[in-house]
Tab-separated table of C-alpha atoms in Angstrom:
chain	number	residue	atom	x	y	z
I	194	UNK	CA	0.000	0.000	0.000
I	195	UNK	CA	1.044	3.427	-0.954
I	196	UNK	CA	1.680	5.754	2.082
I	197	UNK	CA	0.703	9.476	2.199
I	198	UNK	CA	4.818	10.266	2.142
I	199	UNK	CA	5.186	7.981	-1.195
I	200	UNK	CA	2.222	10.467	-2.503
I	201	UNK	CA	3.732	13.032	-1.151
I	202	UNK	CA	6.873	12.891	-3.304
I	203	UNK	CA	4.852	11.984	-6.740
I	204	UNK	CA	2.769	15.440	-6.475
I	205	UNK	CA	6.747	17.013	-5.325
I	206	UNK	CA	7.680	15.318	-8.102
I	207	UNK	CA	4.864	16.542	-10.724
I	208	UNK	CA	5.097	20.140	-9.371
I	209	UNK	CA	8.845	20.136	-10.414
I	210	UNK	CA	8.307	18.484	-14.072
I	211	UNK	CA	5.096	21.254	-14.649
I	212	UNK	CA	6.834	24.416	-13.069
I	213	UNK	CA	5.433	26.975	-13.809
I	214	UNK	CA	2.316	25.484	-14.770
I	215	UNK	CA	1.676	23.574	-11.978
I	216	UNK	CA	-1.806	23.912	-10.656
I	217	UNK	CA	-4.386	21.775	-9.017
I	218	UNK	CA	-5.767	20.336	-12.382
I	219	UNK	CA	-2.544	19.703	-14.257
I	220	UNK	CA	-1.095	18.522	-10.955
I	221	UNK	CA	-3.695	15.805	-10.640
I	222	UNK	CA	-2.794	14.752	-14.510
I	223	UNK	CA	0.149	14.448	-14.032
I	224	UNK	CA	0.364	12.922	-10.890
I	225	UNK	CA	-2.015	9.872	-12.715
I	226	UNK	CA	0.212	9.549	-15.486
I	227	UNK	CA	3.339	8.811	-12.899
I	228	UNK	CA	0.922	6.565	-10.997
I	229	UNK	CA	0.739	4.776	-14.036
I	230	UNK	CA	-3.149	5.853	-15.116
I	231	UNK	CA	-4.431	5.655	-11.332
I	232	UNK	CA	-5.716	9.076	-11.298
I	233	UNK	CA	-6.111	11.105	-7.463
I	234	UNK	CA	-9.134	12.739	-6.353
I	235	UNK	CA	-8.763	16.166	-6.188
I	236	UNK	CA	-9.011	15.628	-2.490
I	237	UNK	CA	-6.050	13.960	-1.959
I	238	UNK	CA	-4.007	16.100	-4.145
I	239	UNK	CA	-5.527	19.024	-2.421
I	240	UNK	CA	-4.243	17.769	0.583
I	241	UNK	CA	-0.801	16.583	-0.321
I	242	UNK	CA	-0.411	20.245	-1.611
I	243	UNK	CA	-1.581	21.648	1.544
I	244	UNK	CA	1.020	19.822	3.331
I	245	UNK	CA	3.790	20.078	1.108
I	246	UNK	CA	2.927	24.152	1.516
I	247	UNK	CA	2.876	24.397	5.206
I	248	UNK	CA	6.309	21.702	5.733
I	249	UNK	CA	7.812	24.435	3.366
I	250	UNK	CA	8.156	22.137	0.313
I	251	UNK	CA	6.467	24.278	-1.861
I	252	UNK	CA	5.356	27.514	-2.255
I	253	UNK	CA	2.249	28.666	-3.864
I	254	UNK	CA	1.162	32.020	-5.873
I	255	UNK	CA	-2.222	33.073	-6.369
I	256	UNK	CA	-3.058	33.618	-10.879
I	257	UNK	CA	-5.791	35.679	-12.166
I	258	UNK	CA	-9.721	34.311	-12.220
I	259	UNK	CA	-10.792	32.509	-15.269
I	260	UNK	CA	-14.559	32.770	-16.313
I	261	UNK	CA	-14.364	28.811	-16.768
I	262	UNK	CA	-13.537	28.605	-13.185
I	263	UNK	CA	-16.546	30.739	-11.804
I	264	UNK	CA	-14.123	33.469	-11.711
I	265	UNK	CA	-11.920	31.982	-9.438
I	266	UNK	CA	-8.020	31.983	-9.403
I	267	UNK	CA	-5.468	29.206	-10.324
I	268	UNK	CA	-2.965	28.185	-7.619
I	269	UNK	CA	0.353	27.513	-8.978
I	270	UNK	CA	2.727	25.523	-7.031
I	271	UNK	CA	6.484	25.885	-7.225
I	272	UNK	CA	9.544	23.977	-5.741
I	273	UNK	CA	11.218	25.753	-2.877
I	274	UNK	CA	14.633	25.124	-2.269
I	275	UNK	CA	13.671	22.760	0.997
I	276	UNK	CA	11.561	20.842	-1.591
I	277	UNK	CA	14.162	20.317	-4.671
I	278	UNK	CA	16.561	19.110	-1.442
I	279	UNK	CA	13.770	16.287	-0.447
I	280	UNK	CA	13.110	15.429	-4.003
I	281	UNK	CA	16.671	15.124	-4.588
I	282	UNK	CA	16.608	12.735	-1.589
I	283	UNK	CA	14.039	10.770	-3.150
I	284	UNK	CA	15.422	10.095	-6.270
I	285	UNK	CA	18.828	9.241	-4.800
I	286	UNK	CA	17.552	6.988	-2.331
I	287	UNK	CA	15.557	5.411	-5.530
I	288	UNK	CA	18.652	5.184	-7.793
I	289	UNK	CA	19.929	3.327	-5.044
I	290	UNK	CA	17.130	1.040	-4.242
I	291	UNK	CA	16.464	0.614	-8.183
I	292	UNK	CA	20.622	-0.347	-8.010
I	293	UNK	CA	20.896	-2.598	-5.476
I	294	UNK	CA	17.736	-4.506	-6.800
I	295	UNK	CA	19.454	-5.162	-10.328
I	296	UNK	CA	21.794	-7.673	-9.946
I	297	UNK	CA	20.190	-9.840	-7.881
I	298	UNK	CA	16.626	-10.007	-10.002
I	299	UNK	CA	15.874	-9.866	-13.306
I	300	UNK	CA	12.381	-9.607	-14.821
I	301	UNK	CA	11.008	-12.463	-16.403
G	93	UNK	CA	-22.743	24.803	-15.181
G	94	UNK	CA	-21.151	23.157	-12.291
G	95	UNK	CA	-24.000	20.802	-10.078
G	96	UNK	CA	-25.038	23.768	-7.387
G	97	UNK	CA	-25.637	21.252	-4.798
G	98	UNK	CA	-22.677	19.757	-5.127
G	99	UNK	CA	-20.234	22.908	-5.235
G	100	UNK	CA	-21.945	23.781	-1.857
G	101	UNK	CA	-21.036	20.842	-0.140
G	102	UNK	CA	-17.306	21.378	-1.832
G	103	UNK	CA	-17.784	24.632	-0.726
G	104	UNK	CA	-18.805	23.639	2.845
G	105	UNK	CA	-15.488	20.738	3.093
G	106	UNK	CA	-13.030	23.050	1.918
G	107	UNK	CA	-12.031	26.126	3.535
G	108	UNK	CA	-12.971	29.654	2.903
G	109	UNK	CA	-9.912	31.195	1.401
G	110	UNK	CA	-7.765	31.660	-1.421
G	111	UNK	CA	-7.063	27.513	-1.143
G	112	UNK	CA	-10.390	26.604	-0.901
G	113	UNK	CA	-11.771	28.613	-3.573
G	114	UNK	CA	-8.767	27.466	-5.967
G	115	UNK	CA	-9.683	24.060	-5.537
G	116	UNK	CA	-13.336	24.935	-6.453
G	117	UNK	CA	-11.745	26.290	-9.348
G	118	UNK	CA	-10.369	23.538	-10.606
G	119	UNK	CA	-13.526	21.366	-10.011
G	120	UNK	CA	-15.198	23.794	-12.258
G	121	UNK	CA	-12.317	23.431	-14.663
G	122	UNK	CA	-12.403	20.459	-15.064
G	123	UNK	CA	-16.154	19.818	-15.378
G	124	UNK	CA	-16.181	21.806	-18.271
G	125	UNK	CA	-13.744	19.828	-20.066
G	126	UNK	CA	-16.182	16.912	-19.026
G	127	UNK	CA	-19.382	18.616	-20.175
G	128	UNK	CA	-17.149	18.841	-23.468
G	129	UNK	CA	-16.699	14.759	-23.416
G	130	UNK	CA	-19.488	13.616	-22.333
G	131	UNK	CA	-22.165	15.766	-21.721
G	132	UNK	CA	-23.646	17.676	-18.819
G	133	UNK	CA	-25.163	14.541	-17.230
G	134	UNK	CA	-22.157	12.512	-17.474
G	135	UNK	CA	-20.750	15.937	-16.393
G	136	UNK	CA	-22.723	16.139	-13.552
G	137	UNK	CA	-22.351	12.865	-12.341
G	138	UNK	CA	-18.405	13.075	-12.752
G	139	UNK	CA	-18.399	16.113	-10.127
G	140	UNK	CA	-20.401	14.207	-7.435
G	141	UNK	CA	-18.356	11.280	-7.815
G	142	UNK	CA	-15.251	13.369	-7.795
G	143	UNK	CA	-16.506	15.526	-4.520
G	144	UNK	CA	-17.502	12.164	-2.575
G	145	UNK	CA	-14.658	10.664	-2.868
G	146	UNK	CA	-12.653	13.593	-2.017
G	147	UNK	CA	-14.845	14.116	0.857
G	148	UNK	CA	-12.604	12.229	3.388
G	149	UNK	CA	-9.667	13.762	2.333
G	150	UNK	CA	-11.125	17.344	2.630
G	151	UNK	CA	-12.213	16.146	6.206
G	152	UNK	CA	-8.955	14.708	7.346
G	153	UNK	CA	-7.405	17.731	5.856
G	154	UNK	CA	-9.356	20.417	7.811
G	155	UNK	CA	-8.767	18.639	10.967
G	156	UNK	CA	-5.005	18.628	9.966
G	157	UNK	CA	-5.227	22.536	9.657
G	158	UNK	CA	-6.822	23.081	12.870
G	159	UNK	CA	-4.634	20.979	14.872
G	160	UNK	CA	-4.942	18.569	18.096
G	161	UNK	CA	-4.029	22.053	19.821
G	162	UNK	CA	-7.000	23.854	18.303
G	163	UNK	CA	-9.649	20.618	18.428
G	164	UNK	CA	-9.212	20.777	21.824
G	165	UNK	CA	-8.921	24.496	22.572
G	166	UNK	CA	-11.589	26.016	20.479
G	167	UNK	CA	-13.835	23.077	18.614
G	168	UNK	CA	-14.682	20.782	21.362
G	169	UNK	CA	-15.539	23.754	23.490
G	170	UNK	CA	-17.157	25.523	20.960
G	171	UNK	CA	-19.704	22.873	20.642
G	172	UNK	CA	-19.722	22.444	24.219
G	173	UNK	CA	-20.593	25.938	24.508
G	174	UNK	CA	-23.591	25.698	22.201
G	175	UNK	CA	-24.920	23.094	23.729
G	176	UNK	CA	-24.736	24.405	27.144
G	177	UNK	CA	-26.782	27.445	25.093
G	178	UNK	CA	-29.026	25.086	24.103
G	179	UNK	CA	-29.791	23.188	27.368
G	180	UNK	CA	-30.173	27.164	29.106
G	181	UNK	CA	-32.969	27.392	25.914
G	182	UNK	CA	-34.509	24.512	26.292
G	183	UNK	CA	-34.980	24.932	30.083
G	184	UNK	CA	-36.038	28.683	30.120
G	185	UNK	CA	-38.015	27.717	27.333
G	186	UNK	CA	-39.966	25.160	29.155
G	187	UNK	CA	-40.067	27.508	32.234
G	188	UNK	CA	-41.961	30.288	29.867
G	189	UNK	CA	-44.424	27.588	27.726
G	190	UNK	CA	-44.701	26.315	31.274
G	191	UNK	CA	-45.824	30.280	32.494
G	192	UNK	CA	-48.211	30.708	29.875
G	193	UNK	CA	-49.789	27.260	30.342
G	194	UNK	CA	-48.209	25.197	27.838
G	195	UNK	CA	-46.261	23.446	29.550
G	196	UNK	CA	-45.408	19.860	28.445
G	197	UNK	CA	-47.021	20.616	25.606
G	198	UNK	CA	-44.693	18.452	23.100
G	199	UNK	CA	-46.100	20.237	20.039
G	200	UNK	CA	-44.905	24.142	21.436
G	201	UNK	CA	-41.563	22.708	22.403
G	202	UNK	CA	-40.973	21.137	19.092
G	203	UNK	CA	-41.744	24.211	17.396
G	204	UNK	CA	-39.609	26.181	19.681
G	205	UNK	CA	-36.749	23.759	19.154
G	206	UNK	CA	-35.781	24.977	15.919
G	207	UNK	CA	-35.342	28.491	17.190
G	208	UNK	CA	-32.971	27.182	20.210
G	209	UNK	CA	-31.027	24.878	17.483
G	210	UNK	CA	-30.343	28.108	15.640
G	211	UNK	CA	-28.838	29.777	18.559
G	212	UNK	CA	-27.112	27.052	19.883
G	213	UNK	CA	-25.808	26.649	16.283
G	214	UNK	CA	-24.737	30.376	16.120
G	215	UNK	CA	-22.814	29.808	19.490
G	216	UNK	CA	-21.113	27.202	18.729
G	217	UNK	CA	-19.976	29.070	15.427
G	218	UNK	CA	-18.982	32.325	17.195
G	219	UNK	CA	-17.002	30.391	19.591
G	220	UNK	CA	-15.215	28.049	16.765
G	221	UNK	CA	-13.855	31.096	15.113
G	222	UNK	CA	-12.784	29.165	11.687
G	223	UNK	CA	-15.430	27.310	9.394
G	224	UNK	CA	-18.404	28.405	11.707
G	225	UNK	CA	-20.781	26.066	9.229
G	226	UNK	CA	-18.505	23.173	10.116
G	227	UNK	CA	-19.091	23.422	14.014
G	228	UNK	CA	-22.775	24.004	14.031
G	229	UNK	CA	-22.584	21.413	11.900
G	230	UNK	CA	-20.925	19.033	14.487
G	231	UNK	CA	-22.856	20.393	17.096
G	232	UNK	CA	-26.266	19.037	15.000
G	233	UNK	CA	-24.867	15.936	14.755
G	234	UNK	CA	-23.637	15.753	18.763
G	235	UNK	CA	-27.159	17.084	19.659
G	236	UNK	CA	-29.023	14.219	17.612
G	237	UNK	CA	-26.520	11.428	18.917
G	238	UNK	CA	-27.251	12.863	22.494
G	239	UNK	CA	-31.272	12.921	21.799
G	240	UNK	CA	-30.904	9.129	20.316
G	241	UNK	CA	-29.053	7.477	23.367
G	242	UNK	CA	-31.373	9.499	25.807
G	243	UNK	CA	-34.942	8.260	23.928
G	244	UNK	CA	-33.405	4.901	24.670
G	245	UNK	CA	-32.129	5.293	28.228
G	246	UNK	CA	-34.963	7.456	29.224
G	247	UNK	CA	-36.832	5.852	32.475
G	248	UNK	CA	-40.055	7.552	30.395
G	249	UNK	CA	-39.012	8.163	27.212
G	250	UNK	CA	-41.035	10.532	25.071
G	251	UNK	CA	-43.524	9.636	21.938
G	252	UNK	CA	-41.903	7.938	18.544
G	253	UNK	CA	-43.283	11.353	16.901
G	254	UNK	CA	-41.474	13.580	19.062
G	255	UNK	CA	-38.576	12.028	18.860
G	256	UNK	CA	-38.371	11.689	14.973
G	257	UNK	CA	-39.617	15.340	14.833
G	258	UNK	CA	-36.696	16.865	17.060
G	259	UNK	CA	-34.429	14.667	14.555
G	260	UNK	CA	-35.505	16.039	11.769
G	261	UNK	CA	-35.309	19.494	13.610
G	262	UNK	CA	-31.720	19.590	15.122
G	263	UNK	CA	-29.386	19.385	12.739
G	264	UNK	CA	-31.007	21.826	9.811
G	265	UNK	CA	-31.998	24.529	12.875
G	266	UNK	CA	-28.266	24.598	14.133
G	267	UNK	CA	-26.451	24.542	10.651
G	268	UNK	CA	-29.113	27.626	10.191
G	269	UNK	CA	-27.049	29.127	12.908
G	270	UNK	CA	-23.674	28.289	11.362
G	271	UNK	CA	-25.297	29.714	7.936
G	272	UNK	CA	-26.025	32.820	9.729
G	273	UNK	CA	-22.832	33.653	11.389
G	274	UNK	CA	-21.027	32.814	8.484
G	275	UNK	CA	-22.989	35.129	6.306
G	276	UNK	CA	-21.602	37.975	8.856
G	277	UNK	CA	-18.128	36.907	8.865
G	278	UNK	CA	-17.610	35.535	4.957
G	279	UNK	CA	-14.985	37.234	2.915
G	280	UNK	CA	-15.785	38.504	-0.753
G	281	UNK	CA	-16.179	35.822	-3.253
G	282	UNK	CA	-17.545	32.837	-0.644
G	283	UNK	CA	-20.242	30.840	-2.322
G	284	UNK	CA	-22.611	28.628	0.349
């Protein structure tokens, strides 16, 4: 089972490949297309952004309303330098998960 | 056109600020790009499934935002306060049916309930500062919960009809309440 953490890294991680057009509904694509087609609710991406805001992982900046929004504003999301230093983490300690697996098991 | 019943309960789970209205944004986004696929009924059906099952995140993350420090510092007692308002209500309210020869008179206090679930409601939403809706919401629900396991622990409990009709009662009368302080406090732009 994924935990809220793993999550937590795959919306870091879609915020950093969509800068600067990171906002909640490109977010949510893209976070399903690195889940492999298993698309969020907006929920949970809501809330994995809220918490990625206030642990200073990201930092958000309020756009101009839309009339296909109801007039309401985009969000975009953008790394902070805490947050590229904990994706950076993640990746490296996936390299070396990913590299330690390899020589031991192949796929069929 | 975005299902109105469903943006208000969005609008109800998520907060009332620049977040909360962003992520109604994006609902609305993204149900015209569905009413483009498939439709306005599909399109309609698409946003309540999509603000159910974010419904448990939205409540897990409001919690989150208020902290164990706030839960316990200004919800819990909020709704403890309006339902100490209530109970003061309920009794003077008695006391006065009571003065003008009415007293016990199940049909008067049902009728009167209402009124004291919209104060109680409006307490417990003063006193809970952030989302006022939210706590006279969860003071409904702790008022009908408390009215259930008393109808069955009563030594005399009251008539079926009474009881159903303070059920149905409660929970609108005191969200009324939350409705009304937060049309007082809301900031430009809040939809219910």
């Amino acid at each position: 089972m994924r935990s809220s953490a793993d999550f937590d890294i795959v919306v870091l991680a879609a915020v950093a490949q969509l800068a600067p057009e990171a906002y909640g509904v490109t977010i949510r694509d893209r976070v399903g297309l690195l889940q492999g087609g298993r698309i969020p609710s907006v929920g949970a991406v809501y809330t994995a952004l809220q918490s990625l805001e206030r642990g200073g992982l990201l930092r958000a900046q309020l756009g101009d309303p839309s009339p296909v929004r109801g007039g309401r504003a985009k969000r975009f999301f953008s790394l902070s330098a805490k947050g590229v230093r904990e994706l950076t983490r993640a990746r490296e300690a996936a390299q070396r998960f990913v590299g330690g697996l390899t020589p031991r098991w192949k796929p069929s | 056109m975005t299902p109105r019943l469903a943006e208000s309960l969005a609008a109800f789970l998520v907060p009332d600020d620049e977040r909360g209205r962003a992520v109604l944004g994006d609902l609305a986004e993204m149900h015209a790009v569905q009413v483009k696929n498939v439709g306005a009924g599909g399109a309609a059906r698409w946003y309540w499934s999509e603000v159910l099952r974010s419904t448990p995140a939205f409540l897990r993350s409001g919690l989150a935002e208020r902290g164990l420090t706030g839960l316990l510092l200004r919800s819990i007692p909020a709704v403890l306060g309006g339902f100490l308002t209530l109970f003061v209500m309920v009794t003077l309210g008695e006391w006065l049916l009571g003065l003008v020869g009415l007293g016990g008179q199940r049909f008067f206090s049902l009728a009167v309930a209402a009124a004291y679930g919209v104060g109680g409601g409006w307490v417990a939403a003063v006193l809970g500062g952030q989302g006022p809706r939210q706590h006279a919401l969860a003071l409904g629900i702790s008022c009908a919960t408390f009215g259930t396991v008393s109808y069955f622990f009563a030594p005399v409990p009251p008539p079926m009809w009474y009881w159903f009709g303070l059920q149905a009662v409660v929970i609108p009368s005191t969200l009324l309440g939350g409705y009304v302080r937060w049309r007082a406090v809301r900031r430009p732009g809040s939809r219910p």
